[in-house]
XYZ file of C-alpha atoms in Angstrom:
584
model
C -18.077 44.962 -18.524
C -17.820 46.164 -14.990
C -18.680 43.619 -13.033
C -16.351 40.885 -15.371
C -13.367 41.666 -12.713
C -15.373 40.320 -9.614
C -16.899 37.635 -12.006
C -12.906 36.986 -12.013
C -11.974 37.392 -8.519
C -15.369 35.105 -7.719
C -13.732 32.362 -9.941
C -10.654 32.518 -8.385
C -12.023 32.252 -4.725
C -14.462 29.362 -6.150
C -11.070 27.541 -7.417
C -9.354 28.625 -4.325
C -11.900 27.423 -1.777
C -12.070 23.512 -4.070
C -8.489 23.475 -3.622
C -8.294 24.032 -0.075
C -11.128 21.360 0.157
C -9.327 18.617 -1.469
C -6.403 19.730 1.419
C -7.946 19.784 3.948
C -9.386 16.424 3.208
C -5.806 14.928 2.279
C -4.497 16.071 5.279
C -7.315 14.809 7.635
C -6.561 11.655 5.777
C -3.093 11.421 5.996
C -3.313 12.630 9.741
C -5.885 9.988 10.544
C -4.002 6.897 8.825
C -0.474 8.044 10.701
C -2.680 7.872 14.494
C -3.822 4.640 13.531
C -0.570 3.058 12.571
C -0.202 -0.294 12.619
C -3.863 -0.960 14.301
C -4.910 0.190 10.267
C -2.879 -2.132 8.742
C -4.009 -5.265 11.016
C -7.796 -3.896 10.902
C -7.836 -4.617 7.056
C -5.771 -7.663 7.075
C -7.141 -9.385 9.733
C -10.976 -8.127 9.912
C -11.917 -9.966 6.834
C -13.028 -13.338 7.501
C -15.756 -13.250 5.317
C -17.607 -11.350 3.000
C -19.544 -9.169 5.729
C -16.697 -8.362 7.976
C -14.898 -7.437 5.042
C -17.574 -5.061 3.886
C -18.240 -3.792 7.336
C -14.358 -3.176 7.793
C -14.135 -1.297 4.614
C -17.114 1.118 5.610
C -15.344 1.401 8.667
C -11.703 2.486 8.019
C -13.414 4.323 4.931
C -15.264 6.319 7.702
C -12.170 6.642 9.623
C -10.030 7.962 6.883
C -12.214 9.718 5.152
C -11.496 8.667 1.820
C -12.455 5.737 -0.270
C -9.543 6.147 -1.868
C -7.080 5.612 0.559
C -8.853 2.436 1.672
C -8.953 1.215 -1.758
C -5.212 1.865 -2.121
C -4.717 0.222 1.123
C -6.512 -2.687 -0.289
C -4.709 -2.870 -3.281
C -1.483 -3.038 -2.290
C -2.222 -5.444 0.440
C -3.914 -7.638 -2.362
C -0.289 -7.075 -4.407
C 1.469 -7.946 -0.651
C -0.174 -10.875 -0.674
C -1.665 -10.211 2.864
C -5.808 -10.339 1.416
C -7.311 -12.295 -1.277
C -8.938 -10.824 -4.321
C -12.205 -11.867 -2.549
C -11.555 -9.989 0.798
C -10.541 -7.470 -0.846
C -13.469 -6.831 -3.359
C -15.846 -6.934 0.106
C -13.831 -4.434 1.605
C -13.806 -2.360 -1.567
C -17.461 -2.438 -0.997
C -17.427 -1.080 2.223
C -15.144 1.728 0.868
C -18.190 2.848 -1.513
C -20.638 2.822 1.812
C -17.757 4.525 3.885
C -17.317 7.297 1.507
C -21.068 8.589 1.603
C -19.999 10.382 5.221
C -18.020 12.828 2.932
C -21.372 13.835 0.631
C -23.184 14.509 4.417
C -20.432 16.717 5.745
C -20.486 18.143 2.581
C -24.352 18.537 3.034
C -23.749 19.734 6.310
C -21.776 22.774 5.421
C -24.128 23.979 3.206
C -27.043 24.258 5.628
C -25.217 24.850 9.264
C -22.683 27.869 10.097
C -19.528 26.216 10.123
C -17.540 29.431 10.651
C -17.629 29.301 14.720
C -15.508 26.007 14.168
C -12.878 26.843 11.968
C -11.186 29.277 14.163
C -10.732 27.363 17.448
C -9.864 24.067 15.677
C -6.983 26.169 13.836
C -6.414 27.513 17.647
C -6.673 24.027 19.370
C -4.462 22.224 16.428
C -1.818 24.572 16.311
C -1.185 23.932 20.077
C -1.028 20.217 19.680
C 0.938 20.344 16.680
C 3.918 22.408 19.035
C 2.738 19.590 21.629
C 5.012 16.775 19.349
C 3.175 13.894 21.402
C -0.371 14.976 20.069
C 1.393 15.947 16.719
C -1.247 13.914 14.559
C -4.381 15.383 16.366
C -3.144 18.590 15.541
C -2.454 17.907 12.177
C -6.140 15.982 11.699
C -7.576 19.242 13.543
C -6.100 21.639 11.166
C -7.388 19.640 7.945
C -10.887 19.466 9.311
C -10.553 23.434 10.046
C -9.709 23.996 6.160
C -12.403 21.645 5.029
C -14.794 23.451 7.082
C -13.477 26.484 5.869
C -13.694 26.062 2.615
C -17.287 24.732 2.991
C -17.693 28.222 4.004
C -15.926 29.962 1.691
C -17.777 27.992 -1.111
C -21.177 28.767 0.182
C -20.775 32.160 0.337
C -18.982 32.627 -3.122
C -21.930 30.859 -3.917
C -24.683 33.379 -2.841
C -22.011 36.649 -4.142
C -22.031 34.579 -7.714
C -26.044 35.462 -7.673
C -26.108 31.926 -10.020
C -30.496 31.709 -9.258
C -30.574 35.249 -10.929
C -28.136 34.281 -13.862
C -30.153 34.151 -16.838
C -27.636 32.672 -19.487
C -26.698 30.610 -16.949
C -30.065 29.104 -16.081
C -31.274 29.087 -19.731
C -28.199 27.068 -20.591
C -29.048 24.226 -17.553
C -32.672 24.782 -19.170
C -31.988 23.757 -22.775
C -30.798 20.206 -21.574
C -34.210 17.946 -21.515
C -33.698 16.471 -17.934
C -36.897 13.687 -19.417
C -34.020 12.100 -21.392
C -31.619 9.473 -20.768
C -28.919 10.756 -23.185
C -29.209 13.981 -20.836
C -28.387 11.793 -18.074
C -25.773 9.969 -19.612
C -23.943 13.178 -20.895
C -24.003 14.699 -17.353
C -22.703 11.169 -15.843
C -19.899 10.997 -18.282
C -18.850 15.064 -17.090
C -19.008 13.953 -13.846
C -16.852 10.931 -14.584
C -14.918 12.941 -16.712
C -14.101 16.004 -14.307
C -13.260 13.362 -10.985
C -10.935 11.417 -13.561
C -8.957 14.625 -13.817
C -9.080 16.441 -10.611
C -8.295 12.743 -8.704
C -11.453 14.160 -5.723
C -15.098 13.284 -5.260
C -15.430 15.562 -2.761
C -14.424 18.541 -5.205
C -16.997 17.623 -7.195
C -19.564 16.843 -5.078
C -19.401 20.389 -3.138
C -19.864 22.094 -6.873
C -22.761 20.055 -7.414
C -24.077 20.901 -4.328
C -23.543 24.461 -4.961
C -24.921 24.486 -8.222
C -27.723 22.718 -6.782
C -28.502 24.802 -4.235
C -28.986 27.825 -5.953
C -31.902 26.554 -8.199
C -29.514 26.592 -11.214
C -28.631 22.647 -11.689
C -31.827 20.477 -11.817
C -31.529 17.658 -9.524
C -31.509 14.898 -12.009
C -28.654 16.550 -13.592
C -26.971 17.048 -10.160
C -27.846 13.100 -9.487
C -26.226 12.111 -12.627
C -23.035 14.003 -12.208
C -23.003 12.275 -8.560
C -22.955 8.765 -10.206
C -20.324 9.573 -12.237
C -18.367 11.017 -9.310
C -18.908 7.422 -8.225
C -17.365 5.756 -11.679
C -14.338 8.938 -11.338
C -12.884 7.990 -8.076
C -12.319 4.484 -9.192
C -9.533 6.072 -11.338
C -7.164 6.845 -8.470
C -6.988 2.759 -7.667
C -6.800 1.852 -11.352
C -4.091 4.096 -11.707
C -2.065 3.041 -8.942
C -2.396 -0.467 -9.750
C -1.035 -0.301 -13.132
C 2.052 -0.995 -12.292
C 1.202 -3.770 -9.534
C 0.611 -7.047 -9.870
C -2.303 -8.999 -11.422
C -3.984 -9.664 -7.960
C -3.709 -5.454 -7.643
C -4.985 -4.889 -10.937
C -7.608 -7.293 -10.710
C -9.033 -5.744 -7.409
C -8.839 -1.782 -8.817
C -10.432 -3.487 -11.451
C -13.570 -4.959 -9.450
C -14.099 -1.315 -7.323
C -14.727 -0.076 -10.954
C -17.140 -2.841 -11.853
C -19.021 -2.224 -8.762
C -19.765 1.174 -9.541
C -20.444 0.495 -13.136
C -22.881 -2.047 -11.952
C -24.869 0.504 -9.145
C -25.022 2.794 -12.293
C -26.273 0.738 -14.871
C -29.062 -0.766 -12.826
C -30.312 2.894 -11.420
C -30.348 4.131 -14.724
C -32.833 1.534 -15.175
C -35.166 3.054 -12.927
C -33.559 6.219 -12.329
C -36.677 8.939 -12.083
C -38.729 6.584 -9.838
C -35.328 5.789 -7.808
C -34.305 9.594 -7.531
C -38.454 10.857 -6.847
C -37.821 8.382 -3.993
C -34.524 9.184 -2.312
C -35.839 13.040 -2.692
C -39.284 11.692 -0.904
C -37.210 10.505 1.999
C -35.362 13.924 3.059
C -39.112 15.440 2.630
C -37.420 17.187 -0.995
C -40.548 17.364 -3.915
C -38.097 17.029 -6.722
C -39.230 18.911 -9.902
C -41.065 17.160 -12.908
C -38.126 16.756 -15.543
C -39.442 18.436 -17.614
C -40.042 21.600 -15.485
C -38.317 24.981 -16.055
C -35.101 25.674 -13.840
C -35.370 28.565 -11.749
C -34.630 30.076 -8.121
C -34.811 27.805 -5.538
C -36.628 28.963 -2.372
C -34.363 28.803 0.938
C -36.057 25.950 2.162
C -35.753 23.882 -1.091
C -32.104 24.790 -1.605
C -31.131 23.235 2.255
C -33.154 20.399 1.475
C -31.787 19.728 -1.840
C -28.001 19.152 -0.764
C -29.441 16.394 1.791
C -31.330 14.740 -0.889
C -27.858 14.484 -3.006
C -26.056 12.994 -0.232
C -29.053 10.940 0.676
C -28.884 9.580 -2.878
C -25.315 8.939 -2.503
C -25.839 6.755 0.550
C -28.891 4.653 -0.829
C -27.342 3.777 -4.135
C -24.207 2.420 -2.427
C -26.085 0.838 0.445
C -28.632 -0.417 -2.567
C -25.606 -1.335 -4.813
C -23.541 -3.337 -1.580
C -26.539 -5.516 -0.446
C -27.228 -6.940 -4.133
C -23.616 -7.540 -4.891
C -22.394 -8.383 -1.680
C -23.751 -12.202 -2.146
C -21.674 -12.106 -5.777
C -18.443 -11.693 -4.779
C -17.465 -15.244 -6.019
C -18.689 -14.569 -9.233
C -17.381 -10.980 -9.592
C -13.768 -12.858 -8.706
C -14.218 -14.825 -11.651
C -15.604 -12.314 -13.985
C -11.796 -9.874 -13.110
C -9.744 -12.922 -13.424
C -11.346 -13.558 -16.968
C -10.576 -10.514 -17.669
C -7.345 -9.796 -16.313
C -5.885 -13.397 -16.976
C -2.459 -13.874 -15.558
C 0.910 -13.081 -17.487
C 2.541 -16.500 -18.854
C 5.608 -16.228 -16.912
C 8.262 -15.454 -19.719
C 12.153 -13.983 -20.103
C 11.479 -10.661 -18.002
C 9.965 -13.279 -14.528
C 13.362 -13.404 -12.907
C 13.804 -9.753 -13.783
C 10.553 -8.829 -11.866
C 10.649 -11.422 -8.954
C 12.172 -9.007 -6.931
C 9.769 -6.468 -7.160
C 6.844 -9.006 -6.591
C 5.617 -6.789 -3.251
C 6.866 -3.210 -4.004
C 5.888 -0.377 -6.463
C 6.823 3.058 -6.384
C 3.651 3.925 -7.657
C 1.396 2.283 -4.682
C 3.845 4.662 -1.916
C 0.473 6.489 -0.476
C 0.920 6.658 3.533
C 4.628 5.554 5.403
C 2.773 2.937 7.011
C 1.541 1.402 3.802
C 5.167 1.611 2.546
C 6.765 0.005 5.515
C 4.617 -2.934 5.133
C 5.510 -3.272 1.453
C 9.167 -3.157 2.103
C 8.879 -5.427 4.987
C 7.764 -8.224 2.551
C 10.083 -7.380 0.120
C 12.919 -7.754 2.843
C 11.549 -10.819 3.645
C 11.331 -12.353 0.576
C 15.284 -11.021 -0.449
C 15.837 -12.717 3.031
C 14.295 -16.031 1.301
C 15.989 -15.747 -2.015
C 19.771 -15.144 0.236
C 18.526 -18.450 1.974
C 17.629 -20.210 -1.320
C 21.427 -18.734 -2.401
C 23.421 -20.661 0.111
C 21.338 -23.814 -0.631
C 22.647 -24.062 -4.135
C 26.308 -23.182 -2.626
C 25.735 -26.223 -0.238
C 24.682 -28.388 -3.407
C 27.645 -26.489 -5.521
C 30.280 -27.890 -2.688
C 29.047 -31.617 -3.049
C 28.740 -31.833 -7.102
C 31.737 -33.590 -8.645
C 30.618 -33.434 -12.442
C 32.536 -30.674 -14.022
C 29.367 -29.699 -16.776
C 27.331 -29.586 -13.465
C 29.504 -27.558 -11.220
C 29.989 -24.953 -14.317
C 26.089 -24.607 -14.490
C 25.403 -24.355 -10.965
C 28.007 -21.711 -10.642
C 26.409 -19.389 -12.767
C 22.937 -19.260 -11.390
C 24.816 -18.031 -7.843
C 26.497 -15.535 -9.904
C 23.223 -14.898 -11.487
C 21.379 -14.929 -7.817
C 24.493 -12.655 -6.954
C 23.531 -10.425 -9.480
C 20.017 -10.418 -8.366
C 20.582 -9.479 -5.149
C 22.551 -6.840 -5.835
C 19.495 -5.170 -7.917
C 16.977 -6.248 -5.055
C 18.766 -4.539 -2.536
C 19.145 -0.997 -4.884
C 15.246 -1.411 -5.510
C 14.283 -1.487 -1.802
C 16.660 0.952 -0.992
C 15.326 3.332 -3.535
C 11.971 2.882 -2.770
C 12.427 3.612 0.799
C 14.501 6.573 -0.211
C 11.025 7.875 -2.095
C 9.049 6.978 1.565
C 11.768 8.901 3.042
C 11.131 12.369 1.520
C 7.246 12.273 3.287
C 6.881 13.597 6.421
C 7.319 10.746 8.540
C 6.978 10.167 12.351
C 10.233 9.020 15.068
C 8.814 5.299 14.601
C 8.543 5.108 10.946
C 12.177 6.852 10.636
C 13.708 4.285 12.917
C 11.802 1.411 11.153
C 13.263 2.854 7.605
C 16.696 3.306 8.999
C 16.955 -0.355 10.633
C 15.324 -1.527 7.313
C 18.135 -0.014 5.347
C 20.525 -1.638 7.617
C 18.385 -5.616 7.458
C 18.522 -4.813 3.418
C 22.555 -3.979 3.019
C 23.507 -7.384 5.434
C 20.742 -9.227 3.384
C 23.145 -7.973 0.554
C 26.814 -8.837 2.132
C 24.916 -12.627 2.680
C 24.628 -12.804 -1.057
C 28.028 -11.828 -1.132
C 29.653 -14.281 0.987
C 27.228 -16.932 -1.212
C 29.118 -15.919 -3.949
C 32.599 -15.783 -2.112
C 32.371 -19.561 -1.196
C 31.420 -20.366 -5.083
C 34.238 -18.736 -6.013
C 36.512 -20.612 -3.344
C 35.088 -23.844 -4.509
C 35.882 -22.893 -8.356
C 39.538 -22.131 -7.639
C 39.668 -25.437 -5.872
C 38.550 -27.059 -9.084
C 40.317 -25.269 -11.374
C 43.522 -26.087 -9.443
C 42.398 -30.002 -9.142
C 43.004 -29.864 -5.591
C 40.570 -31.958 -3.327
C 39.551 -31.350 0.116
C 40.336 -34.277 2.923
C 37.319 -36.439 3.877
C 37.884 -34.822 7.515
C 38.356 -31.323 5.548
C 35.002 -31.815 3.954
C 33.259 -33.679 6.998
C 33.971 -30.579 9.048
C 32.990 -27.814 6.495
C 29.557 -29.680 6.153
C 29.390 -29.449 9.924
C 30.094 -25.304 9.374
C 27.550 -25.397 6.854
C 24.722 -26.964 8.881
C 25.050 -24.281 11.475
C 25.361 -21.551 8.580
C 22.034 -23.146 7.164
C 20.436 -23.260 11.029
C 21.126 -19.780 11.331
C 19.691 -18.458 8.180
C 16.782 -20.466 8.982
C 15.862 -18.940 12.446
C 16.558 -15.891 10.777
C 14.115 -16.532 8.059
C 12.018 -17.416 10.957
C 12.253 -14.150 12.159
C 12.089 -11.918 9.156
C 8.545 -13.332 8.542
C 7.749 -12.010 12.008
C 5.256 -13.814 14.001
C 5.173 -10.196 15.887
C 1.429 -11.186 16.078
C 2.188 -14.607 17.771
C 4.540 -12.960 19.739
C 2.420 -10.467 21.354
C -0.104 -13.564 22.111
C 2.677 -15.370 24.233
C 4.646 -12.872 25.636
C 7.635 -11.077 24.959
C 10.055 -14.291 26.303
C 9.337 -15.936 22.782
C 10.620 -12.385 20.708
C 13.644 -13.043 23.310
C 14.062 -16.741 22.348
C 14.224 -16.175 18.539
C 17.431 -13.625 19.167
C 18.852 -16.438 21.874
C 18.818 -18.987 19.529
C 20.445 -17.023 16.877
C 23.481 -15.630 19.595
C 23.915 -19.590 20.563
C 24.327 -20.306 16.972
C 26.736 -17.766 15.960
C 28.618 -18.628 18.941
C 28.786 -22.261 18.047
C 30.080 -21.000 14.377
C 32.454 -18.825 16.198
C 33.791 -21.977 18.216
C 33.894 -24.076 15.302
C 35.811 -21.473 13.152
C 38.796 -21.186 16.038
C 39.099 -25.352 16.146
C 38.963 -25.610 12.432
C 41.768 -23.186 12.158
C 43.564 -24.432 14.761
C 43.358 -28.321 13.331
C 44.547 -26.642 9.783
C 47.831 -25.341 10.837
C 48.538 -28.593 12.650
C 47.618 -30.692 9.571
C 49.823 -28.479 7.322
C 52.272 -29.050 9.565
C 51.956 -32.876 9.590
C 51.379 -32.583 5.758
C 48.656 -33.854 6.109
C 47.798 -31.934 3.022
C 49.948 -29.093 1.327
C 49.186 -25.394 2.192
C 47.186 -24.456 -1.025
C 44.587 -26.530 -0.258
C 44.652 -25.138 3.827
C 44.436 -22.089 2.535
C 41.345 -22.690 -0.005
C 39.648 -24.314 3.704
C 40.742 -21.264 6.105
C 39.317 -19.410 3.176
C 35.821 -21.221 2.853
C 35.720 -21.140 7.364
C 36.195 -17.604 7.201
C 33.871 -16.608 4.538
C 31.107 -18.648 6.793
C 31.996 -17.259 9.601
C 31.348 -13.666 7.870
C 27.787 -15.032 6.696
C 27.122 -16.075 10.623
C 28.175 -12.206 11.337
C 25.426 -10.654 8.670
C 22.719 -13.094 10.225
C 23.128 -11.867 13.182
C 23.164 -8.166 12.308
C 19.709 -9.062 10.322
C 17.937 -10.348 12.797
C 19.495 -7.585 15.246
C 18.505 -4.994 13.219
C 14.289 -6.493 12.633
C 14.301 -7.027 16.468
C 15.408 -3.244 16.616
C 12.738 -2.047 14.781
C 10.111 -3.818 16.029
């Protein structure tokens, strides 16, 4: 009864230390993804020519960020962006798995090197650079790796002050499980599954299993097996944040959990000859399964932590090379399985949320890119919007003219919603911590995203001029008509270039110099300045026609109306493209 208060305190330092893992790790993470910035995003999107750049660019960032889940995030909402294919992005999600095994050998590494003459000068060292704002990041990805080496510490030695190698109900209970059978194995794998499902970290399990490990307690078949489910757990994270995505998203969240569902079933196959092995590589004699579990010796308990990382490594090295030449045929086994939606009454409802989900916000940089596609496709639909007002303005049959009305008061309504979305979603990226870039890029987003909306409006506007003209049976001149057609072309120029521009070649750009980014604006100040020229003649040659009744004022006023209104539309153009060359 004494000694159930430390048993206490113990458990709370053991919970303690895990949770200061899995933030350390998150914030090394995080800290690592903001340095890399943009360089991230184009690694993944543009490193994946084939199946084996894709791979090797997954293990890559993976080893970079630290966490296979935050590449397979990445991946999934660039597969939802549209910006990689479900096949690039299955290699890459292959990579991830390969990537992630550097976490199991730091983990390794803390239990068998002193890690505690680290943690204090990288606290020292970060703190400074986080005060320095220009090496903010560093600082920040300094300080993570000081708590994740800390708590490696602070689980190791909870470890030894637990005493778990001289805990008899402990080791009797590990002992009554026959590590000989495969429904053993399958019952620790599904725990391990189990426990990563909830707790959303690998890592967290892995350093328990190492520390149970370790101490003699946890045979290491048993350990094994809860490391392959680990391996089916962290698939959850993806899964989860691609429910709400797109089929493409689902379909790759859906082939990282195949993958891993694959390695298993196959080592299961052969899994004491497999694990006898791996454990024959680090120079580890693993125990017969059906020996006793008892203390481990010091050497046998550092050697055991590197044979569970080493295991880690070969079965997703093992698991990569055989399914690395299937990727065409794992496509076709998610699509069959995730078939695509038949587009029914909700499509129109969703099309503007085709690139963004609140649910896929993970780093700012992730979220910028979603939004910029979104922006760019509400920059399309605005486009597609005065298209049908140019059609509207030439249709003469009444039935016609009544239908095509309403789907620009239907687009109207549309944009209305897509512009609320965006903004709230960028509203949700806004509450992070975000760096001076990001929070300039948000702001002049915000800004692209309301004149996107006052385009629609104007759309609308010039509808609803051309319905009053019908409704009053008045009729435009053939000069009238000639010259708002010549107003319209420009208007139509001008939403192209900025189309043009919202898609941002910033790539092609770059490759030619900065005297083509200064073009694209050019063009778009010499054709707002034609509109502006146009508008002053047109209204000029109305109040001399109206004075030669040439036609009665009504119908001059429904044309100063319909000038004016296009002239406004010129004005938002301008401000969009203003506001994307801003922010890049």
């Amino acid at each position: 009864m004494e000694t159930s208060p430390n048993y206490l305190m113990v458990t709370l330092q053991l919970l303690g230390a895990l949770g200061l893992l899995i933030y350390g790790m998150r914030m090394m993470s995080d800290a690592l993804q903001k340095m890399a910035g943009p360089q991230l995003r184009h690694i993944l999107a543009k490193m994946t020519t084939n199946r084996v750049t894709g791979m090797l660019t997954g293990t890559l960032v993976t080893c970079a960020v630290q966490s296979s889940s935050a590449t397979t995030v990445m991946t999934v909402s660039f597969v939802s962006a549209g910006l990689l294919t479900l096949s690039q992005a299955i290699s890459v999600i292959m990579g991830a798995n390969i990537g992630t095994t550097l976490t199991a050998w730091i983990m390794s590494l803390g239990y068998n090197v002193d890690l505690t003459n680290v943690v204090f000068p990288s606290f020292m060292l970060g703190i400074i650079l986080i005060y320095m704002k220009r090496h903010r990041y560093l600082g920040d990805f300094l300080f993570g790796t000081a708590f994740l080496f800390l708590s490696l510490v602070m689980l190791s030695s909870t470890g030894k002050s637990m005493d778990l190698e001289h805990n008899e109900s402990l080791i009797a209970f590990f002992a009554s499980f026959d590590t000989s059978s495969h429904l053993t194995i399958l019952a620790f794998l599904a725990i391990g599954t189990l426990i990563t499902c909830i707790v959303q970290s690998s890592a967290a399990v892995m350093a328990i299993t190492i520390l149970l490990c370790s101490t003699g307690v946890l045979p290491i078949y048993l350990g094994i097996a809860l490391v392959m489910g680990e391996n089916i757990g962290t698939t959850a994270t993806a899964n989860l944040v691609a429910l709400g995505a797109n089929t493409q998203a689902r379909r790759a969240a859906l082939a990282h959990l195949l993958f891993n569902v694959f390695g298993v079933v196959w080592v299961l196959v052969v899994f004491y000859p497999f694990v006898d092995m791996v454990c024959s590589l680090v120079g580890y004699k693993a125990p017969a399964p059906s020996a006793s579990v008892g203390v481990a010796s010091a050497t046998a308990s550092a050697s055991v932590s590197v044979a569970l990382a080493m295991f880690h490594t070969c079965f997703n090295i093992i698991n990569t090379l055989i399914l690395i030449w299937f990727v065409p045929q794992m496509e076709r086994v998610v699509c069959w399985l995730l078939p695509e939606k038949e587009k029914g009454a909700q499509q129109e409802e969703e099309f503007h949320l085709q690139y963004i989900q609140s649910n896929l916000i993970q780093t700012p940089e992730i979220a910028v890119l979603q939004a910029q596609k979104e922006t760019s496709a509400f920059a399309e639909r605005v486009g597609s919007m005065f298209g049908m007002v140019r059609t509207l303005f030439q249709e003469t049959d009444p039935k016609d003219f009544s239908e095509l009305f309403r789907q620009i008061e239907h687009e109207e309504d549309l944009s209305d919603k897509m512009e609320i979305g965006i903004a709230r979603y960028l509203e949700q990226v806004s509450d992070g911590h975000l760096s001076d870039d990001t929070k300039q890029k948000i702001r002049q987003m915000l800004r692209e995203i309301s004149e996107l909306e006052s385009i629609g409006d104007a759309c609308y506007k010039l509808a609803r001029t051309m319905e009053r003209k019908q409704e009053s049976g008045k009729a435009f001149t053939a000069h009238q008509a000639e010259r708002l057609q010549t107003l319209m072309t420009l208007c139509d120029q001008a939403l192209t270039q900025m189309q043009t521009v919202m898609h941002g070649h910033r790539s092609e750009r770059q490759r030619v110099g900065a005297s083509a980014g200064m073009h694209d604006i050019r063009e778009t100040y010499r054709i707002e300045n034609d509109i502006n020229q146009l508008r002053q003649q047109l209204k000029a040659e109305n109040v001399r026609a109206v004075n030669d009744h040439e036609y009665d004022y009504a119908v001059g006023t429904l044309f100063v109306d319909m000038v004016n209104e296009l002239e406004k539309l010129g004005d938002y153009v301008v401000n969009v493209v203003e506001a994307r060359f801003r922010k890049q």
